[in-house]
């Protein structure tokens, strides 16, 4: 008895960047949420030299899906292979590779191959459509980032703010989880629409007030892990950014952390900050602006903990 038929898709893209730059963007999977549009969150489970095991959440045909993958990384050959551990229906298996081939003129051809099998023939079209959409977006985003004149480490940065709550952080988690109440509680939130299609998955659109009195609209996907962590990925980031992801973490020790990771769009710096503004100034601006909003939210979350302690005493 034969098993399910295996199907293969191949997507290619040529970028004006050396192999090591393009390869490095794929090798660093924790940066994917701010570089690739479909990727919402990545959590490393195991890591050894040349291998990784991680769980990934991504938008697939408009819905959030997640799976666990293993990767083998070969920087010398410029090849990264991957395979899902337990594929979810309608998939019965999924694997593939990223291959980076040097071309004349300091260019690189990137080939992304997927090999998969499905439960039924009717599922193959749906899976192929999802692979076509996500692969083309990922390759375009990879090229956009690889071709920047600035080093990736200058454009992608992570920072965090931490506060200490004197009590159980569960009320603080609930404050962040119920973001639909923020317009009446947080001074920098003018509007927020929240939709939760399934427990733990939230889609939200928010209008945020800036220091000059204007507003900007962001659209995000959030994943809520009860009492411990809420992570998010902005689908519609501010003009200055290619991508923005972050997390709210609630520790047993009372520490509450707001973390941001951003990928700066150098082409938008002059428009947002004025002619002559630099990447360093953009980094400082984002650290100040995003940090200020997070610290405001953190102060209200800490107040929620203090209020819960007062009511219990």
Short mmCIF file of C-alpha atoms in Angstrom, two decimals:
data_model
loop_
_atom_site.label_atom_id
_atom_site.label_comp_id
_atom_site.label_asym_id
_atom_site.label_seq_id
_atom_site.Cartn_x
_atom_site.Cartn_y
_atom_site.Cartn_z
CA UNK A 1 0.00 0.00 0.00
CA UNK A 2 1.48 3.32 -1.06
CA UNK A 3 1.49 6.41 1.14
CA UNK A 4 0.27 9.91 0.33
CA UNK A 5 1.69 11.51 -2.80
CA UNK A 6 4.48 14.00 -2.13
CA UNK A 7 4.20 17.38 -3.83
CA UNK A 8 7.00 19.90 -4.32
CA UNK A 9 7.02 23.65 -4.81
CA UNK A 10 10.07 25.76 -5.60
CA UNK A 11 10.22 29.55 -5.32
CA UNK A 12 13.29 31.54 -6.31
CA UNK A 13 14.44 35.12 -5.95
CA UNK A 14 17.65 36.97 -6.85
CA UNK A 15 18.92 39.62 -4.46
CA UNK A 16 21.70 42.17 -4.85
CA UNK A 17 23.52 41.07 -1.72
CA UNK A 18 26.23 38.51 -0.86
CA UNK A 19 25.36 34.98 0.19
CA UNK A 20 26.43 35.46 3.81
CA UNK A 21 23.99 38.35 4.30
CA UNK A 22 20.99 36.52 2.82
CA UNK A 23 21.89 33.26 4.58
CA UNK A 24 22.27 35.06 7.91
CA UNK A 25 18.76 36.49 7.73
CA UNK A 26 17.29 33.00 7.41
CA UNK A 27 19.65 31.44 9.94
CA UNK A 28 18.53 33.86 12.67
CA UNK A 29 14.98 32.56 13.04
CA UNK A 30 14.19 34.74 16.06
CA UNK A 31 14.30 37.82 13.82
CA UNK A 32 11.68 36.44 11.44
CA UNK A 33 8.64 38.18 13.03
CA UNK A 34 10.04 41.64 12.14
CA UNK A 35 11.31 40.62 8.70
CA UNK A 36 8.69 38.24 7.30
CA UNK A 37 5.07 39.33 7.05
CA UNK A 38 3.48 35.90 7.78
CA UNK A 39 5.59 35.06 10.87
CA UNK A 40 3.92 36.01 14.16
CA UNK A 41 6.17 34.41 16.80
CA UNK A 42 9.08 31.98 17.12
CA UNK A 43 10.10 30.12 20.26
CA UNK A 44 13.41 28.22 20.36
CA UNK A 45 13.03 24.81 22.03
CA UNK A 46 16.49 23.31 21.48
CA UNK A 47 19.70 24.58 19.89
CA UNK A 48 23.03 22.88 19.25
CA UNK A 49 25.78 23.65 16.79
CA UNK A 50 24.26 23.19 13.35
CA UNK A 51 20.75 22.18 14.49
CA UNK A 52 17.67 23.86 15.91
CA UNK A 53 14.23 22.87 17.09
CA UNK A 54 11.62 25.62 17.37
CA UNK A 55 7.91 26.29 17.45
CA UNK A 56 6.56 28.85 15.03
CA UNK A 57 3.24 30.68 14.77
CA UNK A 58 2.39 32.15 11.36
CA UNK A 59 -0.50 33.50 9.33
CA UNK A 60 -1.57 30.88 6.78
CA UNK A 61 -4.34 31.93 4.41
CA UNK A 62 -5.40 34.54 6.96
CA UNK A 63 -5.50 32.23 10.00
CA UNK A 64 -2.90 31.69 12.74
CA UNK A 65 -1.32 28.22 12.56
CA UNK A 66 1.56 26.79 14.57
CA UNK A 67 3.92 23.85 14.28
CA UNK A 68 7.28 22.58 15.54
CA UNK A 69 10.18 22.25 13.12
CA UNK A 70 13.75 20.94 13.16
CA UNK A 71 16.45 22.61 11.08
CA UNK A 72 19.95 21.70 9.99
CA UNK A 73 22.18 24.68 9.18
CA UNK A 74 25.22 24.38 6.93
CA UNK A 75 26.78 27.84 6.50
CA UNK A 76 29.68 26.49 4.41
CA UNK A 77 27.34 25.03 1.79
CA UNK A 78 24.83 27.87 2.34
CA UNK A 79 21.96 25.42 2.80
CA UNK A 80 19.34 25.20 5.56
CA UNK A 81 17.03 22.18 5.63
CA UNK A 82 13.86 21.94 7.71
CA UNK A 83 11.11 19.47 8.56
CA UNK A 84 7.97 19.71 10.65
CA UNK A 85 7.90 17.19 13.50
CA UNK A 86 4.15 16.54 13.50
CA UNK A 87 2.31 18.18 10.65
CA UNK A 88 -1.24 19.29 11.33
CA UNK A 89 -4.21 18.53 9.10
CA UNK A 90 -4.66 18.89 6.21
CA UNK A 91 -0.88 18.30 5.99
CA UNK A 92 0.51 14.84 6.68
CA UNK A 93 4.15 15.90 6.18
CA UNK A 94 6.14 19.05 5.37
CA UNK A 95 9.82 19.72 4.82
CA UNK A 96 12.17 21.59 2.55
CA UNK A 97 15.27 23.70 2.24
CA UNK A 98 16.68 27.16 1.71
CA UNK A 99 19.58 27.19 -0.78
CA UNK A 100 21.77 30.23 -1.46
CA UNK A 101 23.83 30.32 -4.67
CA UNK A 102 26.36 33.09 -5.36
CA UNK A 103 26.00 34.96 -8.66
CA UNK A 104 28.29 37.44 -10.42
CA UNK A 105 28.08 41.04 -9.26
CA UNK A 106 27.82 40.17 -5.54
CA UNK A 107 24.32 38.81 -6.04
CA UNK A 108 22.62 35.71 -4.63
CA UNK A 109 19.97 33.37 -5.96
CA UNK A 110 17.73 32.10 -3.16
CA UNK A 111 15.73 28.93 -3.76
CA UNK A 112 13.03 27.96 -1.23
CA UNK A 113 11.77 24.40 -1.71
CA UNK A 114 8.82 22.77 0.07
CA UNK A 115 7.95 19.07 -0.14
CA UNK A 116 4.64 18.04 1.40
CA UNK A 117 1.89 15.44 1.45
CA UNK A 118 -1.76 16.04 2.29
CA UNK A 119 -4.73 14.11 3.63
CA UNK A 120 -6.67 14.41 0.39
CA UNK A 121 -6.28 15.65 -3.15
CA UNK A 122 -8.68 18.50 -2.45
CA UNK A 123 -6.26 19.84 0.19
CA UNK A 124 -3.30 20.12 -2.19
CA UNK A 125 -4.65 23.27 -3.89
CA UNK A 126 -5.23 25.02 -0.52
CA UNK A 127 -1.73 24.15 0.71
CA UNK A 128 -0.08 25.14 -2.56
CA UNK A 129 -1.89 28.48 -2.51
CA UNK A 130 -0.67 29.13 1.05
CA UNK A 131 2.90 28.18 0.12
CA UNK A 132 2.84 30.38 -2.98
CA UNK A 133 1.55 33.38 -1.03
CA UNK A 134 3.84 33.05 1.99
CA UNK A 135 6.96 32.05 0.05
CA UNK A 136 6.69 34.99 -2.34
CA UNK A 137 6.18 37.39 0.57
CA UNK A 138 9.09 35.92 2.50
CA UNK A 139 11.46 36.06 -0.45
CA UNK A 140 10.49 39.66 -1.25
CA UNK A 141 10.98 40.69 2.38
CA UNK A 142 14.29 38.84 2.54
CA UNK A 143 15.50 40.71 -0.53
CA UNK A 144 14.32 44.04 0.83
CA UNK A 145 16.28 43.59 4.05
CA UNK A 146 19.37 42.00 2.48
CA UNK A 147 19.74 44.83 -0.04
CA UNK A 148 19.83 47.65 2.51
CA UNK A 149 23.04 49.70 2.63
CA UNK A 150 23.06 49.45 6.43
CA UNK A 151 24.12 46.33 8.36
CA UNK A 152 21.22 44.23 9.63
CA UNK A 153 22.39 44.68 13.23
CA UNK A 154 21.91 48.45 12.86
CA UNK A 155 18.38 48.13 11.49
CA UNK A 156 17.06 45.39 13.81
CA UNK A 157 17.10 46.12 17.53
CA UNK A 158 15.52 44.76 20.71
CA UNK A 159 14.94 46.66 23.95
CA UNK A 160 12.83 46.22 27.05
CA UNK A 161 11.40 47.97 30.11
CA UNK A 162 10.91 46.13 33.39
CA UNK A 163 8.85 46.99 36.48
CA UNK A 164 8.31 45.22 39.79
CA UNK A 165 4.78 44.52 41.01
CA UNK A 166 4.31 43.99 44.75
CA UNK A 167 2.04 40.98 44.45
CA UNK A 168 0.72 38.29 42.13
CA UNK A 169 1.08 39.47 38.52
CA UNK A 170 -2.17 37.78 37.39
CA UNK A 171 -4.14 41.10 37.54
CA UNK A 172 -1.44 42.72 35.41
CA UNK A 173 -1.80 39.92 32.85
CA UNK A 174 -5.56 40.46 32.78
CA UNK A 175 -5.03 44.20 32.25
CA UNK A 176 -2.88 43.61 29.18
CA UNK A 177 -5.06 40.74 27.94
CA UNK A 178 -8.22 42.86 27.97
CA UNK A 179 -6.84 45.51 25.65
CA UNK A 180 -10.35 46.36 24.46
CA UNK A 181 -10.64 48.46 27.65
CA UNK A 182 -7.46 50.45 26.98
CA UNK A 183 -9.10 53.51 25.33
CA UNK A 184 -10.74 54.35 28.67
CA UNK A 185 -7.65 53.53 30.74
CA UNK A 186 -4.52 54.51 28.77
CA UNK A 187 -3.94 58.13 27.69
CA UNK A 188 -2.05 57.19 24.51
CA UNK A 189 -4.77 54.86 23.13
CA UNK A 190 -7.51 56.67 21.21
CA UNK A 191 -9.28 53.64 19.72
CA UNK A 192 -8.91 49.86 19.92
CA UNK A 193 -10.95 47.15 18.22
CA UNK A 194 -10.32 43.61 19.49
CA UNK A 195 -11.46 40.36 17.86
CA UNK A 196 -10.73 36.93 19.36
CA UNK A 197 -11.61 34.17 16.85
CA UNK A 198 -10.32 31.47 19.20
CA UNK A 199 -9.06 31.44 22.80
CA UNK A 200 -5.58 32.87 23.01
CA UNK A 201 -5.52 34.41 19.52
CA UNK A 202 -6.41 38.09 19.24
CA UNK A 203 -6.58 40.46 16.29
CA UNK A 204 -6.55 44.12 17.22
CA UNK A 205 -6.48 47.49 15.49
CA UNK A 206 -5.37 50.48 17.55
CA UNK A 207 -5.08 54.24 17.11
CA UNK A 208 -2.19 55.58 19.21
CA UNK A 209 -1.66 59.24 20.08
CA UNK A 210 1.84 60.60 19.48
CA UNK A 211 3.61 63.37 21.39
CA UNK A 212 2.67 65.97 18.72
CA UNK A 213 -1.04 65.17 19.06
CA UNK A 214 -1.37 63.16 15.84
CA UNK A 215 -2.44 59.53 15.70
CA UNK A 216 -1.16 56.48 13.90
CA UNK A 217 -3.00 53.23 13.31
CA UNK A 218 -1.48 49.81 13.90
CA UNK A 219 -2.96 46.37 13.30
CA UNK A 220 -1.64 43.42 15.31
CA UNK A 221 -1.98 39.71 15.99
CA UNK A 222 -1.52 38.68 19.63
CA UNK A 223 -0.95 35.25 21.19
CA UNK A 224 -1.95 34.97 24.83
CA UNK A 225 -0.36 32.32 27.05
CA UNK A 226 -2.46 32.55 30.24
CA UNK A 227 -0.91 34.35 33.20
CA UNK A 228 2.62 34.14 31.73
CA UNK A 229 3.11 35.89 28.43
CA UNK A 230 1.39 37.83 25.66
CA UNK A 231 3.30 38.17 22.40
CA UNK A 232 2.32 40.23 19.38
CA UNK A 233 3.22 40.99 15.80
CA UNK A 234 2.16 44.20 14.09
CA UNK A 235 0.65 43.50 10.67
CA UNK A 236 0.41 47.23 9.99
CA UNK A 237 3.48 48.83 11.64
CA UNK A 238 4.23 52.58 11.76
CA UNK A 239 5.75 54.21 8.69
CA UNK A 240 9.29 54.12 10.13
CA UNK A 241 9.33 50.34 10.45
CA UNK A 242 9.51 47.30 8.22
CA UNK A 243 8.36 45.20 11.17
CA UNK A 244 7.56 45.34 14.88
CA UNK A 245 7.00 42.47 17.32
CA UNK A 246 7.02 42.30 21.07
CA UNK A 247 6.07 40.58 24.28
CA UNK A 248 4.61 41.19 27.71
CA UNK A 249 6.06 38.78 30.27
CA UNK A 250 4.74 38.21 33.79
CA UNK A 251 7.14 36.52 36.20
CA UNK A 252 6.58 34.63 39.44
CA UNK A 253 9.00 37.08 41.06
CA UNK A 254 6.69 40.03 40.36
CA UNK A 255 8.73 41.31 37.42
CA UNK A 256 6.73 42.48 34.41
CA UNK A 257 8.63 43.01 31.18
CA UNK A 258 7.63 44.86 28.00
CA UNK A 259 9.93 43.90 25.11
CA UNK A 260 10.09 45.34 21.60
CA UNK A 261 11.92 44.13 18.50
CA UNK A 262 11.84 46.41 15.47
CA UNK A 263 13.25 46.47 11.93
CA UNK A 264 13.85 50.03 10.76
CA UNK A 265 13.01 51.16 7.22
CA UNK A 266 15.89 53.51 6.28
CA UNK A 267 13.88 54.87 3.36
CA UNK A 268 11.30 56.33 5.75
CA UNK A 269 13.69 58.08 8.14
CA UNK A 270 13.81 61.42 6.31
CA UNK A 271 10.02 61.47 5.93
CA UNK A 272 9.39 60.78 9.61
CA UNK A 273 12.34 62.50 11.31
CA UNK A 274 13.43 65.07 8.72
CA UNK A 275 16.15 65.38 6.12
CA UNK A 276 19.58 64.39 7.36
CA UNK A 277 18.29 62.15 10.16
CA UNK A 278 20.35 59.00 10.68
CA UNK A 279 19.70 55.38 11.57
CA UNK A 280 21.15 56.08 15.02
CA UNK A 281 18.61 58.88 15.51
CA UNK A 282 15.83 56.58 14.36
CA UNK A 283 16.92 53.99 16.92
CA UNK A 284 16.90 56.60 19.68
CA UNK A 285 13.50 57.92 18.59
CA UNK A 286 11.93 54.46 18.57
CA UNK A 287 13.45 53.55 21.93
CA UNK A 288 11.96 56.71 23.41
CA UNK A 289 8.53 56.62 21.76
CA UNK A 290 7.77 52.90 22.05
CA UNK A 291 9.34 52.71 25.50
CA UNK A 292 7.22 55.61 26.76
CA UNK A 293 3.99 53.91 25.68
CA UNK A 294 5.09 50.61 27.21
CA UNK A 295 6.04 52.25 30.49
CA UNK A 296 2.62 53.90 30.67
CA UNK A 297 0.94 50.53 30.14
CA UNK A 298 3.28 48.90 32.67
CA UNK A 299 2.43 51.52 35.32
CA UNK A 300 -1.28 50.79 34.89
CA UNK A 301 -0.62 47.05 35.04
CA UNK A 302 1.30 47.48 38.30
CA UNK A 303 -1.59 49.59 39.61
CA UNK A 304 -3.96 46.71 38.80
CA UNK A 305 -1.80 44.42 40.96
CA UNK A 306 -1.76 46.95 43.82
CA UNK A 307 -5.53 47.33 43.58
CA UNK A 308 -6.01 43.56 43.77
CA UNK A 309 -3.76 43.41 46.86
CA UNK A 310 -5.78 46.19 48.56
CA UNK A 311 -9.08 44.46 47.86
CA UNK A 312 -7.74 41.18 49.26
CA UNK A 313 -6.41 42.72 52.49
#
